[in-house]
Amino acid sequence: MRIVVIGSFILSIAAAYYIYVPLPSTISEPWKLMFMDAILRGIMQLSFLAHDLGLSRPFDLMRYAASWDVIRGPISNPKIRVTDTSFSGVLAQVFEPTSTNRQQRLKRGVVYFHGGGWTLGSGKMQTYFLQCRTMAEELDAVVISIEYRLAPEARFPDQYNDALSASKHILTAEVLGRYSIDPERVAVSGDSAGANLAAAVVQQMALDDSISIKFKVQALLYPVLQALDFNTPSYQQNGNIPILHRPLMVRFWLEYLNGDPKLVPSLLANNHTALNLGQEIAAAKAKINWTQLLPVAVQKNYKPVVPLQGDPKLVEMLPALLDVRASPLLAEQEVLKGVPPAYILTCEHDVLRDEGWMYGRRLEEAGVPVTIDHYEDGFHGCTSFAFGPFRFSVGLRSFGNYIHWLLKNL
C-alpha cells in the first residue's frame, strides 16, 4: 500500500511538472490552456519520436489523433443543410441555410480554408464543422469549407493550387446561381495556414483580369504570411506559448515546402536570410522589415536577428521561401492595391501576431481598407475554441466580433 501511495505521489508530481508551463498573467484561462497544451504537446512529441525511430512520418500520429474528432458524414439540422461536393476536383462541404428570406433572395457566401500548418486538420473536424455551420446560420450565408490536400501527400504549391482552383470554380455564375449566392457578396476566409491560402488566392485573383467575379472581402484569422524571419518580436516573445510553439511553426513550414526537419535550427537562427546572401534576399526582407512596419509599442525592446554569415544552400534547397504564393507578405505593392478590404484577427500571445500587423500595414499603404481586431488575452487558434469541449472566453468573444464584422461588411 505504501509503495502505491508513493508511486501515485511521484506520478502526480511528474504530471504536474509536464502540464505546468509558465504563462503570462494576461492570457485567457491559463490553467485550462496548460491542460489542453499538455495533451497536444504529448501527442506531437510522440509523433516526432515515432518518426525519429523510423516508425512513421513526422505528423502521422498527430493526424491519427485528429481523425478521432472528425464528424462522419454531413450532419444537417433544421436550419442548415450540409452536403459533400467538390469544385474543380477539390473536396468541400457546403452549409446552406434552409430558410428563405423573402426580402433578399440571394445570400452572402463565404469560402473558408481551415488551419493546421498545411499538414493537419479538416473542415470535418468538430470545431471547424461547428464553426462553419454557425457562420452559415448567423450570417444567413452559404459557407463552403474547402478540403485542400495536405502534406506529406501534397507539397507546395499543391495546397495553394487546390485553394485557387476551387475558388475560381465557386466564383462562377453557374455555381453561385446554384446556391443562390449574391456574386457581389462573397468573402474568402481562413485561419492560420488557411488564412495564408486565402491571402494568396486573393492576390492571384487581383492579377487575373479574366476573373470577372471576385471576392468582396477577405477575413484572415491569425494568418501565417512569411518564412524569412522567425525572430520577429512576437516570435521572440511567444516562442514557448501554447498552442503554436516557435519550433513547431518551422516544422510546419518545412513539411509544406518539402524540407528536411533537420533544418529547423538553421531557420530558427535566420541563417537563410543572413547579410551575405545577396540582393534577392535583401529585397524580400525589406518587405517584412518589422522595424518599419510594426508600431513601436508592439516592437517593445526586441532587436532584429540578422546573422552576418548564413548558408546559401538553404534557399537553394527551399526556393519557395521566396515565393509569394507561399508568403503573401512578400507581394509587390501594385498587387496589394488590387485586393479586397481585409479583416485581420491577431492575438498578443501568438508567434504569428506580427505577421498580421505587418500585412495590415502594407495593405493600408496600398490604399486597402483594413480592420485589425487584436486580443490582448488571445493565443493562436483561439477562435476555434468557441466550439467543442475546450471553450475559452476569448474564443467566444473573437468569434462573435468576426461574425459582426462580416455582417457589417459583406
XYZ file of C-alpha atoms in Angstrom:
410
model
C 0.000 0.000 0.000
C 2.819 2.366 0.899
C 4.501 1.718 -2.481
C 1.252 2.546 -4.308
C 0.882 5.832 -2.400
C 4.500 6.814 -3.057
C 4.194 5.828 -6.722
C 0.983 7.810 -7.137
C 2.607 10.811 -5.486
C 5.618 10.662 -7.807
C 3.390 10.288 -10.869
C 1.280 13.248 -9.746
C 4.391 15.407 -9.421
C 5.614 14.282 -12.845
C 2.239 15.024 -14.431
C 2.049 18.445 -12.789
C 5.592 19.207 -13.947
C 4.701 18.255 -17.525
C 1.428 20.160 -17.564
C 2.713 23.351 -15.958
C 4.028 25.956 -18.394
C 4.822 29.499 -17.229
C 2.244 31.701 -18.943
C 1.657 35.457 -18.924
C -0.986 36.567 -16.451
C -2.831 38.314 -19.274
C -3.521 35.165 -21.281
C -7.050 33.767 -21.306
C -7.797 30.990 -18.781
C -4.151 29.882 -18.331
C -4.774 26.620 -16.427
C -7.229 25.372 -18.998
C -4.764 26.291 -21.740
C -1.934 24.461 -19.924
C -4.003 21.294 -19.678
C -5.041 21.412 -23.328
C -1.480 22.166 -24.430
C -0.121 19.224 -22.407
C -2.386 16.867 -24.348
C -1.475 18.344 -27.740
C 2.228 18.603 -26.869
C 2.312 14.999 -25.688
C 0.753 13.691 -28.892
C 3.080 15.836 -31.006
C 6.186 14.685 -29.146
C 5.156 11.048 -29.502
C 4.557 11.664 -33.195
C 8.033 13.109 -33.671
C 9.575 10.294 -31.589
C 7.892 7.665 -33.763
C 9.335 9.411 -36.810
C 12.828 9.574 -35.294
C 12.625 5.809 -34.632
C 11.666 5.218 -38.251
C 8.156 4.031 -37.402
C 6.145 6.712 -39.185
C 6.208 10.087 -40.901
C 6.617 13.202 -38.707
C 2.950 14.118 -38.183
C 1.275 10.725 -38.653
C 0.357 10.131 -35.015
C -0.993 13.661 -34.692
C -3.090 13.161 -37.802
C -4.399 9.876 -36.444
C -5.345 11.533 -33.153
C -7.083 14.375 -35.008
C -9.094 11.872 -37.058
C -10.990 10.882 -33.917
C -12.503 14.382 -33.882
C -13.814 14.140 -37.440
C -17.590 14.179 -37.875
C -18.585 11.232 -40.045
C -20.810 12.266 -42.901
C -22.618 15.569 -43.454
C -24.900 16.297 -40.488
C -27.664 18.779 -41.214
C -30.063 20.372 -38.774
C -33.437 22.100 -39.279
C -31.736 25.420 -40.047
C -28.654 24.377 -42.055
C -28.385 21.753 -44.785
C -24.894 20.264 -45.118
C -23.735 18.461 -48.260
C -20.484 16.997 -49.560
C -19.375 18.028 -53.021
C -16.292 19.116 -54.972
C -15.157 22.107 -57.025
C -12.603 21.516 -59.778
C -11.882 18.168 -58.166
C -11.261 19.682 -54.713
C -13.478 18.234 -51.976
C -15.688 20.595 -49.978
C -18.612 20.817 -47.597
C -21.437 23.257 -48.287
C -23.515 24.722 -45.439
C -26.784 26.205 -46.724
C -29.487 27.974 -44.692
C -32.820 26.263 -45.259
C -34.953 29.332 -44.540
C -35.939 31.707 -47.323
C -35.527 35.437 -46.830
C -38.304 36.934 -48.912
C -36.790 40.410 -48.934
C -33.434 39.160 -50.189
C -33.407 36.083 -52.340
C -29.633 35.982 -52.853
C -27.454 35.230 -49.843
C -23.967 36.029 -48.717
C -21.266 33.486 -49.492
C -18.113 32.574 -47.555
C -15.321 30.330 -48.842
C -13.388 29.009 -45.828
C -9.959 27.352 -45.548
C -9.177 25.541 -42.289
C -5.839 25.797 -40.476
C -3.381 23.095 -39.452
C 0.009 24.032 -40.886
C -0.903 22.719 -44.368
C -0.434 19.281 -42.762
C -3.186 18.682 -40.206
C -6.873 19.381 -39.889
C -10.064 19.064 -41.846
C -13.230 21.051 -42.289
C -14.966 17.977 -40.892
C -13.262 18.230 -37.515
C -15.801 19.111 -34.837
C -14.512 22.644 -34.225
C -14.418 23.632 -37.897
C -17.676 21.892 -38.694
C -19.490 23.679 -35.859
C -17.811 26.967 -36.744
C -18.913 26.834 -40.392
C -22.417 25.698 -39.512
C -22.748 28.529 -37.002
C -21.388 31.026 -39.543
C -23.997 29.892 -42.068
C -26.759 30.345 -39.522
C -25.705 33.689 -38.036
C -24.738 35.271 -41.354
C -27.636 33.719 -43.280
C -24.886 32.748 -45.700
C -23.811 29.809 -47.797
C -20.487 28.717 -46.305
C -18.215 26.492 -48.368
C -15.448 24.722 -46.426
C -12.612 23.562 -48.697
C -10.800 20.255 -48.126
C -7.496 21.076 -49.803
C -4.867 18.344 -49.890
C -2.391 18.062 -47.016
C 1.300 17.297 -46.599
C 3.088 14.966 -46.914
C 0.901 13.583 -49.715
C 0.773 17.100 -51.157
C 3.502 19.742 -51.025
C 3.672 23.372 -52.041
C 2.176 24.562 -54.350
C -0.473 21.798 -54.256
C -2.424 23.273 -51.341
C -2.319 26.705 -52.956
C -3.408 25.296 -56.328
C -6.339 23.493 -54.682
C -7.421 26.697 -52.945
C -7.136 28.759 -56.119
C -8.839 26.315 -58.476
C -11.721 25.701 -56.060
C -12.195 29.441 -55.507
C -12.212 30.204 -59.222
C -14.787 27.462 -59.823
C -17.006 28.705 -56.997
C -16.856 32.283 -58.292
C -18.668 31.444 -61.499
C -22.220 32.417 -62.368
C -23.178 28.745 -62.616
C -22.055 27.759 -59.105
C -23.179 30.965 -57.414
C -26.568 30.652 -59.099
C -26.886 27.026 -58.000
C -26.551 28.045 -54.352
C -28.358 31.408 -54.670
C -25.257 33.353 -53.652
C -25.027 37.048 -54.449
C -21.940 37.437 -56.697
C -21.229 40.834 -55.119
C -21.249 39.483 -51.551
C -18.734 36.633 -51.393
C -15.942 36.548 -48.802
C -12.855 34.402 -48.512
C -11.674 33.495 -45.044
C -9.432 31.124 -43.149
C -7.347 30.692 -40.041
C -3.585 30.247 -39.699
C -2.382 28.239 -42.720
C -5.892 28.556 -44.144
C -5.595 32.341 -43.870
C -2.286 32.033 -45.730
C -4.118 30.326 -48.584
C -6.927 32.894 -48.525
C -4.469 35.807 -48.746
C -2.502 34.143 -51.542
C -5.676 33.414 -53.522
C -6.973 36.994 -53.458
C -3.558 38.265 -54.542
C -3.567 35.960 -57.549
C -7.118 36.957 -58.405
C -6.092 40.615 -58.296
C -3.641 39.833 -61.109
C -6.100 37.824 -63.220
C -8.255 40.045 -65.424
C -10.053 37.001 -66.813
C -11.877 36.512 -63.495
C -14.995 38.660 -63.639
C -16.388 37.771 -60.188
C -14.030 38.362 -57.270
C -14.189 38.234 -53.500
C -15.685 41.302 -51.846
C -13.668 40.971 -48.612
C -11.016 38.782 -47.021
C -11.142 37.783 -43.354
C -7.852 36.401 -42.024
C -7.630 34.840 -38.570
C -4.075 34.851 -37.139
C -2.561 34.354 -40.602
C 0.862 32.849 -41.311
C 2.341 35.036 -44.052
C 6.128 34.673 -44.256
C 9.038 32.321 -43.575
C 12.022 34.671 -43.806
C 12.147 35.922 -40.224
C 11.490 33.583 -37.308
C 12.686 36.235 -34.865
C 10.076 38.952 -35.126
C 9.096 40.398 -31.731
C 6.118 38.047 -31.496
C 8.301 35.018 -32.303
C 10.755 36.111 -29.610
C 8.042 36.936 -27.077
C 5.781 33.924 -27.626
C 8.161 31.174 -28.685
C 7.067 28.849 -25.870
C 3.412 29.863 -25.624
C 0.695 27.298 -26.464
C -0.608 26.202 -28.813
C 1.820 27.109 -31.577
C 5.387 26.897 -30.312
C 8.118 28.541 -32.393
C 9.937 25.327 -33.481
C 6.613 23.729 -34.402
C 5.790 26.549 -36.819
C 9.129 25.973 -38.521
C 8.383 22.233 -38.724
C 5.088 23.048 -40.443
C 6.875 25.259 -42.963
C 9.402 22.533 -43.732
C 6.635 19.971 -44.141
C 4.788 22.297 -46.531
C 7.905 23.145 -48.563
C 9.239 19.560 -48.547
C 12.299 20.421 -46.486
C 14.393 18.300 -44.145
C 13.289 18.585 -40.472
C 16.991 18.814 -39.566
C 16.931 22.366 -40.962
C 14.835 23.639 -38.031
C 17.789 25.090 -36.039
C 19.156 26.913 -39.093
C 15.819 28.522 -39.894
C 15.226 29.460 -36.263
C 18.563 31.282 -36.338
C 17.586 33.122 -39.568
C 20.583 31.578 -41.336
C 18.538 31.595 -44.548
C 18.386 35.414 -44.555
C 21.873 36.425 -43.410
C 23.595 39.546 -44.719
C 25.930 37.597 -47.012
C 23.135 36.006 -49.069
C 22.699 38.655 -51.749
C 20.268 41.219 -53.104
C 17.300 38.901 -53.700
C 17.125 38.027 -50.016
C 17.693 41.645 -49.019
C 14.871 42.841 -51.296
C 12.480 40.241 -49.895
C 13.374 41.071 -46.296
C 12.718 44.760 -46.951
C 9.043 43.881 -47.411
C 8.890 42.338 -43.939
C 11.075 44.854 -42.116
C 9.254 44.888 -38.809
C 11.275 47.818 -37.510
C 9.421 49.905 -40.117
C 6.073 48.111 -40.243
C 5.238 47.500 -36.578
C 4.139 50.144 -34.079
C 6.831 50.940 -31.526
C 4.611 49.594 -28.740
C 4.484 46.212 -30.483
C 8.248 46.128 -31.082
C 8.916 46.609 -27.356
C 12.644 46.172 -26.686
C 13.243 43.357 -29.167
C 16.056 43.605 -31.703
C 16.310 42.139 -35.233
C 18.230 38.880 -35.581
C 20.372 39.242 -38.716
C 23.388 36.884 -38.893
C 26.420 38.201 -40.771
C 27.069 34.810 -42.344
C 24.393 32.334 -43.395
C 24.004 29.248 -45.528
C 23.227 29.990 -49.210
C 22.259 26.353 -49.710
C 19.164 26.859 -47.538
C 17.425 28.964 -50.176
C 18.635 26.620 -52.903
C 17.047 23.698 -51.040
C 13.897 25.707 -50.232
C 13.312 28.096 -53.163
C 9.662 28.523 -52.160
C 10.833 30.615 -49.193
C 10.861 33.499 -51.686
C 7.654 32.531 -53.479
C 4.827 34.993 -52.878
C 2.288 32.176 -53.267
C 3.718 30.694 -50.066
C 4.482 34.014 -48.350
C 1.819 36.605 -49.235
C 3.613 39.248 -47.148
C 6.223 39.377 -49.956
C 3.723 40.686 -52.519
C 4.545 43.784 -54.529
C 2.669 46.957 -53.640
C 0.975 47.058 -57.054
C -0.552 43.637 -56.378
C -1.762 44.630 -52.922
C -3.612 47.611 -54.410
C -5.965 45.195 -56.154
C -7.009 43.015 -53.203
C -10.314 43.461 -51.330
C -10.792 45.068 -47.896
C -9.344 42.972 -45.098
C -10.212 41.904 -41.578
C -7.163 40.592 -39.714
C -7.533 38.974 -36.292
C -4.363 38.931 -34.187
C -3.538 37.631 -30.717
C -0.997 39.089 -28.308
C 0.282 35.654 -27.239
C 0.860 34.221 -30.723
C 4.113 33.831 -32.656
C 2.235 34.963 -35.798
C 0.907 38.191 -34.265
C 3.367 40.469 -36.052
C 2.721 38.987 -39.481
C -0.899 40.067 -39.266
C 0.122 43.553 -38.127
C 2.743 43.904 -40.873
C 0.361 42.719 -43.574
C -2.269 45.141 -42.352
C 0.236 47.993 -42.543
C 1.319 47.050 -46.068
C -2.302 46.813 -47.195
C -3.048 50.236 -45.709
C -0.035 51.696 -47.527
C -1.531 50.253 -50.738
C -4.836 52.007 -50.026
C -6.781 48.903 -48.941
C -9.240 49.325 -46.017
C -8.066 47.188 -43.089
C -9.576 46.244 -39.737
C -7.113 44.864 -37.174
C -9.001 43.029 -34.438
C -6.461 42.406 -31.673
C -6.937 40.344 -28.492
C -4.619 41.083 -25.592
C -5.596 37.797 -23.906
C -5.652 35.770 -27.117
C -3.461 32.849 -28.206
C -3.027 31.120 -31.552
C -6.155 29.272 -32.659
C -8.348 30.851 -30.001
C -11.359 31.444 -32.271
C -11.714 27.721 -32.846
C -12.199 27.366 -29.093
C -15.591 28.980 -29.272
C -16.677 25.408 -30.059
C -16.002 21.869 -28.901
C -15.078 20.557 -25.442
C -12.407 23.215 -24.710
C -14.240 26.537 -24.822
C -12.457 29.765 -23.943
C -13.956 33.170 -23.262
C -11.583 34.777 -25.768
C -12.762 32.240 -28.343
C -16.387 33.250 -27.875
C -15.546 36.961 -28.000
C -13.300 36.742 -31.046
C -15.753 34.588 -32.986
C -18.575 36.988 -32.152
C -16.602 40.006 -33.384
C -15.532 38.147 -36.531
C -19.182 37.426 -37.326
C -20.138 41.034 -36.543
C -17.529 42.337 -38.998
C -18.757 40.020 -41.747
C -22.366 41.034 -41.103
C -21.403 44.687 -41.449
C -19.031 44.424 -44.420
C -20.320 41.540 -46.537
